Tab-separated table of C-alpha atoms and ligand atoms in Angstrom:
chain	number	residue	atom	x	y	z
A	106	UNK	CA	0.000	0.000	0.000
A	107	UNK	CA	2.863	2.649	-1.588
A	108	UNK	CA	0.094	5.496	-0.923
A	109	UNK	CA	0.192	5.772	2.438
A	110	UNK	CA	4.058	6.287	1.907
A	111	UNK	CA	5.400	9.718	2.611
A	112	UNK	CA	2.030	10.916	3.566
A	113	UNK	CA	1.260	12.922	6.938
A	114	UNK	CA	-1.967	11.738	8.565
A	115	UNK	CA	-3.281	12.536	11.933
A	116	UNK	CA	-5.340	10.275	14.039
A	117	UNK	CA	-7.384	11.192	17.098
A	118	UNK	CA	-8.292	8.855	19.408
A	119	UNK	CA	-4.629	7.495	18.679
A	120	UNK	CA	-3.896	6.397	22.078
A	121	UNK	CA	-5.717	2.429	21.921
A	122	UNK	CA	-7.749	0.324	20.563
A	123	UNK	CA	-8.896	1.006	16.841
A	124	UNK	CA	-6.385	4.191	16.874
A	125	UNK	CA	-3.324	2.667	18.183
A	126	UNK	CA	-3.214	0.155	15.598
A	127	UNK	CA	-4.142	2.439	12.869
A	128	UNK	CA	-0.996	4.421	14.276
A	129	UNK	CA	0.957	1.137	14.347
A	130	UNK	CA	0.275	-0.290	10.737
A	131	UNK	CA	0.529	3.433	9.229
A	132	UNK	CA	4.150	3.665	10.581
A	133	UNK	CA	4.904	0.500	9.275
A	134	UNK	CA	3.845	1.959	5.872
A	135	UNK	CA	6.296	4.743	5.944
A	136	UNK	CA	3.661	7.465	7.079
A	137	UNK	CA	4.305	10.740	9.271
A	138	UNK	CA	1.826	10.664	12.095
A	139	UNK	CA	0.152	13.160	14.586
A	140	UNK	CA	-0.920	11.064	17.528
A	141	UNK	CA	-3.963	13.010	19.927
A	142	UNK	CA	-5.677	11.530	22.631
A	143	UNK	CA	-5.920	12.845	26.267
A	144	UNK	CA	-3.360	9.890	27.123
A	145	UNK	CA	-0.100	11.784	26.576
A	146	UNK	CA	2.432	9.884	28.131
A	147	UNK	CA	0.744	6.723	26.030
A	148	UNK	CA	1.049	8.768	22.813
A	149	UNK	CA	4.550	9.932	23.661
A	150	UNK	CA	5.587	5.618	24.516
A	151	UNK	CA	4.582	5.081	20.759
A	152	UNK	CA	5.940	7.627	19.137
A	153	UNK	CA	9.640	6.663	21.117
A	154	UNK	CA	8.951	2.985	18.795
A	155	UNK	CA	8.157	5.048	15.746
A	156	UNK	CA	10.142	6.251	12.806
A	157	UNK	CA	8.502	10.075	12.174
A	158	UNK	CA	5.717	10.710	14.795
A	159	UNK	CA	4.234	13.655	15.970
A	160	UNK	CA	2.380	14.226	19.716
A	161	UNK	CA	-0.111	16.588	20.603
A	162	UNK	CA	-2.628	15.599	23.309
A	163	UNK	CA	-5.988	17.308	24.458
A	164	UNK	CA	-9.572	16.657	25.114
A	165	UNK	CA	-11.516	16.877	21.947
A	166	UNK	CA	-15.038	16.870	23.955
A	167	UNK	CA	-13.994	20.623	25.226
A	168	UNK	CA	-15.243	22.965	22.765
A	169	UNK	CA	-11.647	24.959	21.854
A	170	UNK	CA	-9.202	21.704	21.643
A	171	UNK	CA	-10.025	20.750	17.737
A	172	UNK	CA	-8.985	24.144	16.803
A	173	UNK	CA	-5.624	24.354	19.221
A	174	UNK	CA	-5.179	21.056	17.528
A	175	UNK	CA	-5.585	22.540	14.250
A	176	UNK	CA	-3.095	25.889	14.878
A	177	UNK	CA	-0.267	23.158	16.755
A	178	UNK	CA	-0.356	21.647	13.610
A	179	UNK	CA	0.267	24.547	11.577
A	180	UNK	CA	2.880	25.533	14.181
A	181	UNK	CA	4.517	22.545	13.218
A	182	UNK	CA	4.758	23.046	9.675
A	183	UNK	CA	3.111	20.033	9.338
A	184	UNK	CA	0.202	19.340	6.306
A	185	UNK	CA	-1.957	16.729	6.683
A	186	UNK	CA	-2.826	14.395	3.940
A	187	UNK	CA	-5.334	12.153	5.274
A	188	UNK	CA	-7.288	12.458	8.598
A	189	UNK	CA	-8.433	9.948	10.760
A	190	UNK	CA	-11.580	11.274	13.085
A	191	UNK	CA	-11.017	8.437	15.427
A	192	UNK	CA	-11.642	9.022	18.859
A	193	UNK	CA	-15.565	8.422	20.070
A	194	UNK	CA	-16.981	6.192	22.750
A	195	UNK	CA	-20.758	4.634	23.711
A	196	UNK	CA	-22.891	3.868	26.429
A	197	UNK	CA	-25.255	1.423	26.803
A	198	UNK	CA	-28.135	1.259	29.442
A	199	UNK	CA	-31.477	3.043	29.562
A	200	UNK	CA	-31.710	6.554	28.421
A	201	UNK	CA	-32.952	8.339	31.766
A	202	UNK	CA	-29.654	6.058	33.525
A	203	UNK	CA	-27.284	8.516	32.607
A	204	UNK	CA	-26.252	12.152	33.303
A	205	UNK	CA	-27.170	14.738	30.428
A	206	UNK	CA	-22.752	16.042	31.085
A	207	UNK	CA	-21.915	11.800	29.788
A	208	UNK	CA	-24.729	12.631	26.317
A	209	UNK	CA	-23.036	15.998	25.857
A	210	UNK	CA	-19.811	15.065	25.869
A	211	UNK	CA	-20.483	12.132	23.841
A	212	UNK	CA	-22.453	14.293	20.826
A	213	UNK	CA	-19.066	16.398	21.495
A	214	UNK	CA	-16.877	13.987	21.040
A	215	UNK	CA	-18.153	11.549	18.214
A	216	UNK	CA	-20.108	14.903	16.255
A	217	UNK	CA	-18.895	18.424	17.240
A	218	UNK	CA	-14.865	17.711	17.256
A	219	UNK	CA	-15.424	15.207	14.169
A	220	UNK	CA	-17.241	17.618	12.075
A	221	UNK	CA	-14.417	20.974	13.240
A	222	UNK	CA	-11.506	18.804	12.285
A	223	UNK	CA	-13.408	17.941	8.841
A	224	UNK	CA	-13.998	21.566	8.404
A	225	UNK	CA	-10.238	22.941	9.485
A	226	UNK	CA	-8.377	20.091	7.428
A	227	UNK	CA	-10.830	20.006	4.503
A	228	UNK	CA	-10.153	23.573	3.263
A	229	UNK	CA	-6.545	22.897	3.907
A	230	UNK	CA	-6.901	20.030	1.185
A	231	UNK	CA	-9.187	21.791	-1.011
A	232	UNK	CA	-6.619	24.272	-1.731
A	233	UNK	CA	-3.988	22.053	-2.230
A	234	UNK	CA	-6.059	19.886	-4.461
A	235	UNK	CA	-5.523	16.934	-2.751
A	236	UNK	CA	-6.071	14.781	0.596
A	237	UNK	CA	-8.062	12.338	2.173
A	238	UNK	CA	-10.546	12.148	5.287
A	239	UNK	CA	-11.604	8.444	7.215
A	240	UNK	CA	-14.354	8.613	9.420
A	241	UNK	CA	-14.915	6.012	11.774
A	242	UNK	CA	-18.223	5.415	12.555
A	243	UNK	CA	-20.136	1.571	13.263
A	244	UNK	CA	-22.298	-0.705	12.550
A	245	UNK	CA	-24.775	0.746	14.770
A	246	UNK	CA	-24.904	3.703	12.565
A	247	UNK	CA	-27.542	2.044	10.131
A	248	UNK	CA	-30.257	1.579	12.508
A	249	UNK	CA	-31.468	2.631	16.020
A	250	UNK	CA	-30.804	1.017	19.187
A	251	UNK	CA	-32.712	1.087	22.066
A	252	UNK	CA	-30.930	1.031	25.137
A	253	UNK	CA	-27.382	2.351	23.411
A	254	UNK	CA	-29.866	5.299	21.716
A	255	UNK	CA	-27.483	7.833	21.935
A	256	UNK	CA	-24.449	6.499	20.594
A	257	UNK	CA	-26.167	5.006	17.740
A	258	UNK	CA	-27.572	8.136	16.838
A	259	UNK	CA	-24.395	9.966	16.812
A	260	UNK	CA	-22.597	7.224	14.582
A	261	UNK	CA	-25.733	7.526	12.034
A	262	UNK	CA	-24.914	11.089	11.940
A	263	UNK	CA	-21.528	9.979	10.923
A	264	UNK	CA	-22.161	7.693	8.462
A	265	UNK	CA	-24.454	10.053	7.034
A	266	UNK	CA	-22.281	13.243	6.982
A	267	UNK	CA	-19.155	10.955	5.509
A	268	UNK	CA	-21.249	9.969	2.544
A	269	UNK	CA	-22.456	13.465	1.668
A	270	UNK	CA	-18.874	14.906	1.948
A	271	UNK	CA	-17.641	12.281	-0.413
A	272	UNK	CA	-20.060	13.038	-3.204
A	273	UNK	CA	-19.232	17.085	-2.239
A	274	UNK	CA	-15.405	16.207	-2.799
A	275	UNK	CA	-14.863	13.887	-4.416
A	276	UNK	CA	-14.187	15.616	-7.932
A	277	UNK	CA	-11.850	17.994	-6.169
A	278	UNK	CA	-9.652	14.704	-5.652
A	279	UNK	CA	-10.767	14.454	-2.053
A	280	UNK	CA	-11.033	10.520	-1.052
A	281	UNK	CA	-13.625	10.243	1.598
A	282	UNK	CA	-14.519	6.870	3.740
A	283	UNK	CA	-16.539	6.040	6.235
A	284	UNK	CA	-15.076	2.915	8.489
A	285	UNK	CA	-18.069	0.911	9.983
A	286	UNK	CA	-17.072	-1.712	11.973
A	287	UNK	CA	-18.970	-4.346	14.216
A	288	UNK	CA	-18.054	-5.391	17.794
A	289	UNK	CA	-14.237	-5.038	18.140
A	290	UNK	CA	-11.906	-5.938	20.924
A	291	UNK	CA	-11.416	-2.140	22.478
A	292	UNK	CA	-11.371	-0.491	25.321
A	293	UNK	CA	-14.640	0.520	23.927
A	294	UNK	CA	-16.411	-1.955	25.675
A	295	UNK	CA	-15.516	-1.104	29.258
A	296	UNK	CA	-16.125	2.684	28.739
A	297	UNK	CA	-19.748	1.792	27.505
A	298	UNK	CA	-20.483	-0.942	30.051
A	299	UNK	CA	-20.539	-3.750	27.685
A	300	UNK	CA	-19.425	-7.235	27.803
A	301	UNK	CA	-18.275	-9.507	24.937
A	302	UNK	CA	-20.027	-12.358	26.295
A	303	UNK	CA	-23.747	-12.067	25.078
A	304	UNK	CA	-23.258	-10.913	21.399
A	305	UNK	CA	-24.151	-12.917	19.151
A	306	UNK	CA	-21.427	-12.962	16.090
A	307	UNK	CA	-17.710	-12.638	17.000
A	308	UNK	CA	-15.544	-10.297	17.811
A	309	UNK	CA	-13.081	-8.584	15.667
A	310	UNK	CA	-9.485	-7.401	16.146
A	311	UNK	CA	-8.483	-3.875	15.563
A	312	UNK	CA	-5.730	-5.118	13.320
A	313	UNK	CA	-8.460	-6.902	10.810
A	314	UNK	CA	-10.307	-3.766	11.310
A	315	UNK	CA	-7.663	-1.491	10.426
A	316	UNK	CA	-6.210	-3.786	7.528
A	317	UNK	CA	-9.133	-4.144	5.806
A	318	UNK	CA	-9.947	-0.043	6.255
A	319	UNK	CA	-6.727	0.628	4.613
A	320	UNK	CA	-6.899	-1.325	1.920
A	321	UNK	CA	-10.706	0.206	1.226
A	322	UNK	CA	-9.386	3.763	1.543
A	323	UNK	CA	-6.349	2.690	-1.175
A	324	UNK	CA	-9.298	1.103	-3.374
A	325	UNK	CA	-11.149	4.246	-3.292
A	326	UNK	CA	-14.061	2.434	-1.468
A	327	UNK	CA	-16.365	5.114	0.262
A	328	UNK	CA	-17.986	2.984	2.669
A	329	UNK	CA	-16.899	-0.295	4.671
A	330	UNK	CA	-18.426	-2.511	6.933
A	331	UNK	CA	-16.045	-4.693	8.647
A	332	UNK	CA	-16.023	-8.181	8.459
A	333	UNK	CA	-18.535	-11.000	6.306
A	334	UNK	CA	-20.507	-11.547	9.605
A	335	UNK	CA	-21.256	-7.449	10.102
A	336	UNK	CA	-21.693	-7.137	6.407
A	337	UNK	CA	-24.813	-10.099	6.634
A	338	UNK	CA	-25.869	-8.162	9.524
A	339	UNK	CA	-26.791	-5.097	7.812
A	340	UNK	CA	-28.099	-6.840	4.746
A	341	UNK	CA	-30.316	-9.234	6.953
A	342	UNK	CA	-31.546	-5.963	9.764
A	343	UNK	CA	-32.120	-3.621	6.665
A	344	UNK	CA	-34.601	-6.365	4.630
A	345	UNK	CA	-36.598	-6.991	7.989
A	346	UNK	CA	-39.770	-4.767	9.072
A	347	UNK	CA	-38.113	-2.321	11.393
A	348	UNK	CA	-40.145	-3.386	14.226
A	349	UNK	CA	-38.286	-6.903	13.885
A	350	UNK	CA	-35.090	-5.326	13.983
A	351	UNK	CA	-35.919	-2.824	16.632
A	352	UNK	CA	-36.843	-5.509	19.117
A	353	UNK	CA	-33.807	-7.670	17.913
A	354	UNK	CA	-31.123	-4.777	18.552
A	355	UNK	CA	-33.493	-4.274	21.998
A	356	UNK	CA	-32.889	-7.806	23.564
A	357	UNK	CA	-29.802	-7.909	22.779
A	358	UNK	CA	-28.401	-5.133	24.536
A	359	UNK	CA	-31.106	-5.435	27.531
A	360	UNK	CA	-30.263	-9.035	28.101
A	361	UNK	CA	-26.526	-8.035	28.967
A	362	UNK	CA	-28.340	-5.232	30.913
A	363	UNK	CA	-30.904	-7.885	33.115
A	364	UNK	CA	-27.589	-9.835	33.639
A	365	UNK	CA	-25.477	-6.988	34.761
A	366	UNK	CA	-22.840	-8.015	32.349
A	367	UNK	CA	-22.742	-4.153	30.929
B	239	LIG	N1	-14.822	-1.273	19.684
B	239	LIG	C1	-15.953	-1.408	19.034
B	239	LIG	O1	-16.691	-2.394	19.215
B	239	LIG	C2	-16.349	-0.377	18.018
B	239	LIG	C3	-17.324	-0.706	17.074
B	239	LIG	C4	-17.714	0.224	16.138
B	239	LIG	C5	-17.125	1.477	16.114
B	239	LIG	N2	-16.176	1.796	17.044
B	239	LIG	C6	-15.605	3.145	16.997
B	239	LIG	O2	-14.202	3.061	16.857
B	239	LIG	C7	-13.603	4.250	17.360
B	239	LIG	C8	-12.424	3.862	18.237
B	239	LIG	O3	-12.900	3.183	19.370
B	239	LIG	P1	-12.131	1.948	20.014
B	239	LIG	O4	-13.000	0.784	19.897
B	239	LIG	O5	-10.737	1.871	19.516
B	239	LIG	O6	-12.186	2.401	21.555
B	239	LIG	P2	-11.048	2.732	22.610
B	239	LIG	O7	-10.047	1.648	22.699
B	239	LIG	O8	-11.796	3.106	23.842
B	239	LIG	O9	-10.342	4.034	22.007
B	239	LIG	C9	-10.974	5.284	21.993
B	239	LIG	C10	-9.943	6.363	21.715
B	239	LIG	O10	-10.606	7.637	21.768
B	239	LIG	C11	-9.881	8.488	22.655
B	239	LIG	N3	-10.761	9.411	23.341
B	239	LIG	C12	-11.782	9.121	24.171
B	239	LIG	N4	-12.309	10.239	24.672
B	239	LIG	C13	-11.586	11.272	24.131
B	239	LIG	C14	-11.625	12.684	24.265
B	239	LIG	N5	-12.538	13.273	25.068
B	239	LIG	N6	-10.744	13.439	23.578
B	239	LIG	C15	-9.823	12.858	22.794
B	239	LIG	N7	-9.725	11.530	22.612
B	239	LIG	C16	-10.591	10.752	23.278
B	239	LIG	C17	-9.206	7.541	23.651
B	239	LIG	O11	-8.030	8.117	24.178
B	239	LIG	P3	-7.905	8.842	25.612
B	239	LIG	O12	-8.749	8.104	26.589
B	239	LIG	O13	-6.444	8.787	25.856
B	239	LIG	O14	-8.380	10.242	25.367
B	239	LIG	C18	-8.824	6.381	22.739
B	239	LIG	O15	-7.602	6.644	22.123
B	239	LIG	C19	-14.714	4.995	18.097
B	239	LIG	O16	-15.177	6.061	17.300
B	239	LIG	C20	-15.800	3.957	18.276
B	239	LIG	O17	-17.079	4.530	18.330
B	239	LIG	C21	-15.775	0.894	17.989
């Protein structure tokens, strides 16, 4: 994958998971990298193991950070190529369960600092005629999910704002894609109060995640779903009545719930 070669690409949410091995398999690939997560002294570990990486940590739920983020960058002399709107995290239980500051600074996080970096970096690679954006959003961006309402909702806003800024770009050679991947081995899962245990399917690694994101990105895909089992998924919950795959989604996550398991 020579195209990743040479390139400077920044990727939030850099400091596990999904992230970390996007960081990992990009240096590997001969890319420059901007690392951000709140985690500093995590960011700063990998970037001591890799050949050309930059660090600059903040919170990108806090309304300033994506634009500090933005200026550092320039500060640095640094122009970024592709960006990787990373960072985001769930939580699953019933709506009234949780505080109103955990929703807001989950819309911050997965929407508001998602859409600001598009909009800084975009013009950026407007005017230089070239450059790349990858979204991650999820699986649970292509239908509502009761009991994990919130998160899903943000990710379909995701989803749906990474197609309409491909088509908007994409003649101005501007690759967009949207990442959508199933249940993944994370630290995702603690942060949202959800076990592995009771969902149905399997779980996938962030490498196959991240290797099969690249190589969609290098094909000029604009959207991917991760993995044959997520892919069925979709097909199989978008052909049902949406009642049917309402209540599906619903037991699901409110069996783990009645067990306690997230
Ligand atoms: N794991 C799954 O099952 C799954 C499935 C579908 C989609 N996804 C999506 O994949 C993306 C990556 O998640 P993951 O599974 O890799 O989870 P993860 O291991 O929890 O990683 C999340 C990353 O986001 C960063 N982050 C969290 N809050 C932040 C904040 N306020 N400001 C800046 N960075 C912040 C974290 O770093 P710090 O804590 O250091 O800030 C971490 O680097 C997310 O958008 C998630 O929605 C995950």
């Amino acid at each position: 994958m020579e195209r990743y070669k040479g390139k400077t690409i920044l990727i939030t949410g850099a400091s596990s998971g999904i992230g970390e091995e996007f960081a990992y398999q990009l240096d590997k690939l001969g890319a420059i990298l901007i690392l951000t997560a709140r985690s500093e002294e995590k960011l700063i570990e990998m970037a001591s193991k890799m050949n050309n990486t930059h660090v600059i940590a903040g919170d990108l739920s806090t309304k300033d950070f994506s634009e500090q983020l933005y200026n550092q960058v320039k500060k640095k002399r640094l122009n970024v190529d592709i960006l990787i709107n990373n960072a985001g995290f769930g939580y699953s239980g019933k709506f009234l369960d949780s505080s109103m500051e955990n929703y807001e600074e989950m819309i911050n996080l997965n929407i508001c600092s998602l859409v600001h970096l598009s909009h800084l970096f975009l013009k950026d690679m407007v005017q230089n005629k070239k450059g790349g954006i990858i979204n991650i959003s999820s699986l649970a961006s292509f239908q509502p999910i009761p009991y994990f309402g919130i998160y899903a909702a943000t990710k379909a806003f995701v989803t749906s704002f990474t197609l309409s800024l491909y088509e908007e770009y994409r003649h101005k050679n501007i690759h967009v894609l949207g990442v959508c991947p199933g249940y993944t081995k994370t630290n995702f899962n603690k942060r949202a109060h959800m076990s592995s245990q009771t969902v149905p399917g399997y779980l996938m690694t962030s490498k196959a995640v991240v290797q099969e994101s690249l190589k969609a990105y290098d094909k000029g895909k604009f959207i991917i779903i991760n993995g044959k089992i997520n892919r069925f998924v979709k097909l199989f919950t978008s052909i049902i009545p949406q009642k049917w795959s309402l209540k599906m989604a619903s037991s699901i996550i409110k069996k783990g719930l009645d067990n306690n398991q997230w």
